mmCIF file of C-alpha atoms in Angstrom:
data_model
loop_
_atom_site.group_PDB
_atom_site.id
_atom_site.type_symbol
_atom_site.label_atom_id
_atom_site.label_comp_id
_atom_site.label_asym_id
_atom_site.label_seq_id
_atom_site.Cartn_x
_atom_site.Cartn_y
_atom_site.Cartn_z
ATOM 1 C CA ASP A 1 3.964 6.423 -8.758
ATOM 2 C CA ILE A 2 2.924 6.426 -5.132
ATOM 3 C CA GLN A 3 3.424 3.045 -3.486
ATOM 4 C CA MET A 4 1.244 1.933 -0.586
ATOM 5 C CA THR A 5 2.606 -0.623 1.886
ATOM 6 C CA GLN A 6 0.410 -2.292 4.470
ATOM 7 C CA SER A 7 1.544 -4.116 7.573
ATOM 8 C CA PRO A 8 1.147 -6.768 8.600
ATOM 9 C CA SER A 9 0.181 -8.800 5.528
ATOM 10 C CA SER A 10 -1.878 -11.020 7.799
ATOM 11 C CA LEU A 11 -2.756 -11.296 11.445
ATOM 12 C CA SER A 12 -4.576 -13.691 13.713
ATOM 13 C CA ALA A 13 -7.045 -12.335 16.238
ATOM 14 C CA SER A 14 -9.970 -13.341 18.402
ATOM 15 C CA VAL A 15 -13.437 -11.892 18.755
ATOM 16 C CA GLY A 16 -13.251 -8.912 21.066
ATOM 17 C CA ASP A 17 -9.627 -8.082 20.250
ATOM 18 C CA ARG A 18 -8.461 -4.620 19.299
ATOM 19 C CA VAL A 19 -6.936 -4.792 15.821
ATOM 20 C CA THR A 20 -4.678 -2.219 14.184
ATOM 21 C CA ILE A 21 -3.550 -2.231 10.553
ATOM 22 C CA THR A 22 -0.941 0.182 9.228
ATOM 23 C CA CYS A 23 -0.598 1.714 5.784
ATOM 24 C CA ARG A 24 2.449 3.702 4.697
ATOM 25 C CA ALA A 25 2.708 5.839 1.567
ATOM 26 C CA SER A 26 5.952 6.298 -0.368
ATOM 27 C CA GLN A 27 5.420 10.068 -0.247
ATOM 28 C CA SER A 28 3.131 12.435 1.578
ATOM 29 C CA ILE A 29 -0.509 12.044 0.549
ATOM 30 C CA SER A 30 -2.049 14.437 3.070
ATOM 31 C CA SER A 31 -5.360 12.809 4.072
ATOM 32 C CA TYR A 32 -6.115 11.306 0.651
ATOM 33 C CA LEU A 33 -6.416 7.812 2.089
ATOM 34 C CA ASN A 34 -9.319 5.372 2.075
ATOM 35 C CA TRP A 35 -9.916 1.932 3.634
ATOM 36 C CA TYR A 36 -11.922 -0.993 2.252
ATOM 37 C CA GLN A 37 -13.034 -4.378 3.575
ATOM 38 C CA GLN A 38 -13.341 -7.375 1.279
ATOM 39 C CA LYS A 39 -14.787 -10.774 2.107
ATOM 40 C CA PRO A 40 -14.095 -13.854 -0.060
ATOM 41 C CA GLY A 41 -16.009 -13.811 -3.332
ATOM 42 C CA LYS A 42 -17.459 -10.378 -2.648
ATOM 43 C CA ALA A 43 -16.803 -6.853 -3.861
ATOM 44 C CA PRO A 44 -14.856 -4.504 -1.612
ATOM 45 C CA LYS A 45 -16.788 -2.234 0.727
ATOM 46 C CA LEU A 46 -15.769 1.317 1.616
ATOM 47 C CA LEU A 47 -15.186 1.741 5.354
ATOM 48 C CA ILE A 48 -13.242 4.980 5.828
ATOM 49 C CA TYR A 49 -12.546 7.882 3.488
ATOM 50 C CA GLU A 50 -10.313 10.925 3.839
ATOM 51 C CA ALA A 51 -8.244 9.014 6.415
ATOM 52 C CA SER A 52 -10.730 9.252 9.272
ATOM 53 C CA SER A 53 -14.290 9.782 7.995
ATOM 54 C CA LEU A 54 -16.612 6.853 8.597
ATOM 55 C CA GLN A 55 -18.703 5.840 5.593
ATOM 56 C CA SER A 56 -22.440 5.859 6.229
ATOM 57 C CA GLY A 57 -23.672 2.592 7.683
ATOM 58 C CA VAL A 58 -20.260 1.390 8.842
ATOM 59 C CA PRO A 59 -20.120 0.399 12.539
ATOM 60 C CA SER A 60 -18.376 2.830 14.862
ATOM 61 C CA ARG A 61 -15.906 0.151 16.008
ATOM 62 C CA PHE A 62 -14.014 0.993 12.802
ATOM 63 C CA SER A 63 -11.854 4.100 12.910
ATOM 64 C CA GLY A 64 -9.058 5.593 10.850
ATOM 65 C CA SER A 65 -6.271 8.015 11.656
ATOM 66 C CA GLY A 66 -3.128 9.510 10.220
ATOM 67 C CA SER A 67 -1.936 11.990 7.644
ATOM 68 C CA GLY A 68 1.108 12.505 5.475
ATOM 69 C CA THR A 69 2.672 9.078 5.012
ATOM 70 C CA ASP A 70 1.449 6.981 7.954
ATOM 71 C CA PHE A 71 -2.092 5.791 8.509
ATOM 72 C CA THR A 72 -3.899 3.266 10.690
ATOM 73 C CA LEU A 73 -7.188 1.413 10.597
ATOM 74 C CA THR A 74 -8.391 0.280 14.005
ATOM 75 C CA ILE A 75 -11.150 -2.158 14.876
ATOM 76 C CA SER A 76 -11.866 -1.500 18.533
ATOM 77 C CA SER A 77 -13.529 -4.843 19.300
ATOM 78 C CA LEU A 78 -13.318 -7.443 16.554
ATOM 79 C CA GLN A 79 -16.645 -9.040 15.648
ATOM 80 C CA PRO A 80 -17.219 -12.363 13.851
ATOM 81 C CA GLU A 81 -18.227 -10.551 10.650
ATOM 82 C CA ASP A 82 -14.967 -8.568 10.596
ATOM 83 C CA PHE A 83 -12.761 -11.475 9.508
ATOM 84 C CA ALA A 84 -11.833 -10.279 6.042
ATOM 85 C CA THR A 85 -9.081 -8.624 4.015
ATOM 86 C CA TYR A 86 -8.546 -4.896 4.385
ATOM 87 C CA TYR A 87 -7.044 -2.563 1.788
ATOM 88 C CA CYS A 88 -5.857 1.016 1.932
ATOM 89 C CA GLN A 89 -6.027 3.187 -1.196
ATOM 90 C CA GLN A 90 -4.574 6.595 -2.017
ATOM 91 C CA SER A 91 -6.259 9.177 -4.208
ATOM 92 C CA TYR A 92 -3.615 11.893 -3.878
ATOM 93 C CA SER A 93 -1.865 11.364 -7.201
ATOM 94 C CA SER A 94 -3.777 12.918 -10.024
ATOM 95 C CA HIS A 95 -5.996 10.184 -11.475
ATOM 96 C CA THR A 96 -3.550 7.370 -10.776
ATOM 97 C CA TRP A 97 -4.877 5.647 -7.708
ATOM 98 C CA THR A 98 -3.164 2.764 -5.959
ATOM 99 C CA PHE A 99 -4.042 0.215 -3.295
ATOM 100 C CA GLY A 100 -1.989 -1.396 -0.604
ATOM 101 C CA GLN A 101 -1.361 -5.128 -0.958
ATOM 102 C CA GLY A 102 -3.969 -6.004 1.658
ATOM 103 C CA THR A 103 -4.064 -7.292 5.236
ATOM 104 C CA LYS A 104 -5.909 -10.513 5.949
ATOM 105 C CA VAL A 105 -7.493 -10.718 9.398
ATOM 106 C CA GLU A 106 -7.861 -14.377 10.358
ATOM 107 C CA ARG A 107 -9.407 -16.124 13.301
ATOM 108 C CA LYS A 108 -6.913 -17.195 15.975
ATOM 109 C CA GLN B 1 -30.727 1.674 -3.985
ATOM 110 C CA VAL B 2 -27.503 1.939 -5.949
ATOM 111 C CA GLN B 3 -26.851 -1.024 -8.215
ATOM 112 C CA LEU B 4 -23.952 -1.718 -10.551
ATOM 113 C CA MET B 5 -24.148 -4.843 -12.680
ATOM 114 C CA GLU B 6 -21.182 -5.942 -14.791
ATOM 115 C CA SER B 7 -21.408 -8.268 -17.760
ATOM 116 C CA GLY B 8 -19.330 -9.418 -20.693
ATOM 117 C CA GLY B 9 -16.640 -11.463 -18.990
ATOM 118 C CA GLY B 10 -15.503 -14.849 -20.229
ATOM 119 C CA VAL B 11 -12.612 -16.852 -21.608
ATOM 120 C CA VAL B 12 -10.636 -15.259 -24.435
ATOM 121 C CA GLN B 13 -7.421 -16.139 -26.216
ATOM 122 C CA PRO B 14 -4.305 -13.965 -25.862
ATOM 123 C CA GLY B 15 -4.280 -11.119 -28.360
ATOM 124 C CA ARG B 16 -8.063 -11.075 -28.743
ATOM 125 C CA SER B 17 -10.582 -8.469 -27.580
ATOM 126 C CA LEU B 18 -13.451 -8.298 -25.115
ATOM 127 C CA ARG B 19 -15.892 -5.583 -24.076
ATOM 128 C CA LEU B 20 -17.244 -5.318 -20.569
ATOM 129 C CA SER B 21 -20.401 -3.434 -19.627
ATOM 130 C CA CYS B 22 -21.661 -2.074 -16.333
ATOM 131 C CA ALA B 23 -25.338 -1.147 -15.995
ATOM 132 C CA ALA B 24 -25.996 1.459 -13.309
ATOM 133 C CA SER B 25 -29.165 2.334 -11.437
ATOM 134 C CA GLY B 26 -30.280 4.052 -8.248
ATOM 135 C CA PHE B 27 -28.222 7.216 -8.661
ATOM 136 C CA THR B 28 -27.617 9.994 -11.177
ATOM 137 C CA PHE B 29 -25.171 8.193 -13.436
ATOM 138 C CA SER B 30 -24.474 11.235 -15.601
ATOM 139 C CA SER B 31 -23.170 13.137 -12.560
ATOM 140 C CA SER B 32 -20.743 10.448 -11.387
ATOM 141 C CA GLY B 33 -17.187 9.614 -12.342
ATOM 142 C CA MET B 34 -16.851 5.882 -12.911
ATOM 143 C CA ASN B 35 -13.998 3.419 -12.644
ATOM 144 C CA TRP B 36 -12.887 -0.093 -13.459
ATOM 145 C CA VAL B 37 -10.914 -1.926 -10.771
ATOM 146 C CA ARG B 38 -9.573 -5.440 -11.218
ATOM 147 C CA GLN B 39 -8.370 -8.265 -9.016
ATOM 148 C CA ALA B 40 -6.262 -11.121 -10.326
ATOM 149 C CA PRO B 41 -6.997 -14.519 -8.753
ATOM 150 C CA GLY B 42 -5.712 -14.583 -5.186
ATOM 151 C CA LYS B 43 -4.206 -11.108 -5.537
ATOM 152 C CA GLY B 44 -4.960 -7.566 -4.423
ATOM 153 C CA LEU B 45 -6.932 -4.761 -5.990
ATOM 154 C CA GLU B 46 -5.673 -2.713 -8.939
ATOM 155 C CA TRP B 47 -7.337 0.438 -10.230
ATOM 156 C CA VAL B 48 -7.565 0.225 -14.033
ATOM 157 C CA ALA B 49 -9.374 3.236 -15.486
ATOM 158 C CA LEU B 50 -11.454 6.318 -14.676
ATOM 159 C CA ILE B 51 -13.856 8.331 -16.804
ATOM 160 C CA TRP B 52 -15.305 11.663 -15.844
ATOM 161 C CA SER B 53 -19.059 12.096 -15.505
ATOM 162 C CA ASP B 54 -19.434 13.728 -18.916
ATOM 163 C CA GLY B 55 -16.973 11.370 -20.596
ATOM 164 C CA SER B 56 -14.609 14.202 -21.462
ATOM 165 C CA ASN B 57 -11.530 12.696 -19.796
ATOM 166 C CA GLN B 58 -10.201 9.194 -19.280
ATOM 167 C CA TYR B 59 -7.246 7.927 -17.253
ATOM 168 C CA TYR B 60 -5.547 4.535 -17.166
ATOM 169 C CA VAL B 61 -3.026 2.525 -15.218
ATOM 170 C CA ASP B 62 0.195 2.285 -17.225
ATOM 171 C CA SER B 63 -0.140 -1.462 -17.859
ATOM 172 C CA VAL B 64 -3.314 -1.034 -19.964
ATOM 173 C CA LYS B 65 -2.599 2.260 -21.736
ATOM 174 C CA GLY B 66 -3.030 1.889 -25.482
ATOM 175 C CA ARG B 67 -4.894 -1.423 -25.103
ATOM 176 C CA PHE B 68 -7.973 -0.627 -22.999
ATOM 177 C CA THR B 69 -10.574 2.087 -23.560
ATOM 178 C CA ILE B 70 -13.096 3.216 -20.974
ATOM 179 C CA SER B 71 -16.287 4.853 -22.245
ATOM 180 C CA ARG B 72 -19.835 5.533 -21.163
ATOM 181 C CA ASP B 73 -23.310 6.117 -22.535
ATOM 182 C CA ASN B 74 -25.145 8.408 -20.138
ATOM 183 C CA SER B 75 -28.408 7.936 -22.056
ATOM 184 C CA LYS B 76 -28.238 4.227 -21.205
ATOM 185 C CA ASN B 77 -26.676 4.558 -17.737
ATOM 186 C CA THR B 78 -23.953 2.191 -18.875
ATOM 187 C CA LEU B 79 -20.179 2.090 -18.476
ATOM 188 C CA TYR B 80 -17.908 0.132 -20.827
ATOM 189 C CA LEU B 81 -14.386 -1.222 -20.948
ATOM 190 C CA GLN B 82 -13.055 -2.221 -24.360
ATOM 191 C CA MET B 83 -10.085 -4.502 -23.873
ATOM 192 C CA ASN B 84 -7.844 -5.197 -26.861
ATOM 193 C CA SER B 85 -4.610 -7.176 -27.240
ATOM 194 C CA LEU B 86 -5.411 -9.124 -24.105
ATOM 195 C CA ARG B 87 -2.609 -10.804 -22.194
ATOM 196 C CA ALA B 88 -2.541 -13.605 -19.645
ATOM 197 C CA GLU B 89 -1.777 -11.028 -16.953
ATOM 198 C CA ASP B 90 -5.115 -9.318 -17.640
ATOM 199 C CA THR B 91 -6.882 -12.339 -16.149
ATOM 200 C CA ALA B 92 -8.909 -10.977 -13.246
ATOM 201 C CA VAL B 93 -12.300 -10.158 -11.830
ATOM 202 C CA TYR B 94 -13.214 -6.728 -13.165
ATOM 203 C CA TYR B 95 -15.345 -4.482 -10.973
ATOM 204 C CA CYS B 96 -17.020 -1.247 -11.933
ATOM 205 C CA ALA B 97 -17.031 1.269 -9.101
ATOM 206 C CA ARG B 98 -18.475 4.725 -8.657
ATOM 207 C CA ALA B 99 -16.138 7.564 -7.766
ATOM 208 C CA GLY B 100 -17.459 9.358 -4.713
ATOM 209 C CA SER B 101 -15.743 12.419 -3.348
ATOM 210 C CA ALA B 102 -15.554 14.621 -0.287
ATOM 211 C CA ALA B 103 -13.318 17.651 0.177
ATOM 212 C CA GLY B 104 -11.408 16.682 -2.959
ATOM 213 C CA VAL B 105 -10.702 13.142 -1.781
ATOM 214 C CA TYR B 106 -11.908 10.535 -4.238
ATOM 215 C CA TYR B 107 -12.934 7.028 -3.223
ATOM 216 C CA PHE B 108 -14.885 4.061 -4.579
ATOM 217 C CA ASP B 109 -18.181 4.152 -2.721
ATOM 218 C CA TYR B 110 -20.266 1.663 -4.706
ATOM 219 C CA TRP B 111 -19.086 -1.490 -6.443
ATOM 220 C CA GLY B 112 -20.605 -4.063 -8.759
ATOM 221 C CA GLN B 113 -20.359 -7.803 -8.106
ATOM 222 C CA GLY B 114 -17.596 -8.214 -10.685
ATOM 223 C CA THR B 115 -17.161 -10.172 -13.905
ATOM 224 C CA LEU B 116 -14.357 -12.672 -14.497
ATOM 225 C CA VAL B 117 -12.094 -12.326 -17.518
ATOM 226 C CA THR B 118 -9.799 -15.262 -18.242
ATOM 227 C CA VAL B 119 -7.142 -14.879 -20.920
ATOM 228 C CA SER B 120 -5.914 -18.293 -21.936
ATOM 229 C CA ALA B 121 -5.034 -20.223 -25.057
#
């Protein structure tokens, strides 16, 4: 099975900060990598698919990059509504999809 | 707009069964692969099962193989998850999620609000 490892597990940041979250796959997954945002008590929301494609309606301050085994999610200027937990997810392995353990973005 | 509404969660004893439902609207259900994703309390997300749009193929995470069955009724725009031989470690919020795709990359583009399943004696 493909394992997904996110770093850091949590981070503290302030409004206006640039935030970067990393996701590493245990083997090459090409660009089969998606990012989600989840707020407490809510369902996850798709932000980025295929490593760098912005889902419709998602603010342009969110961006994704990477391919192979190393990927990043960047929030260019953190907004108050962006404090949440972020997950990466691979869809490379045939019908066995896995998530990273999550990165919680907290207010400094 | 797209809506997914889960139901059927509750408290159940270990070893017993439960069936979850997910009512879909706002999109062509019969053309969409559908999934169940779960989240144990305070934990991360875990994909559980996938069913193709026509119901012809189903896939499961290893931990539920042989115990859970995903199915669908395209005439009712409804997705199901039959959960048998439930264990304490199956305790989680269960989400149904649509499988979107682009250039062969699959992702979960719409999610329901989730239904809580608690397995406890």
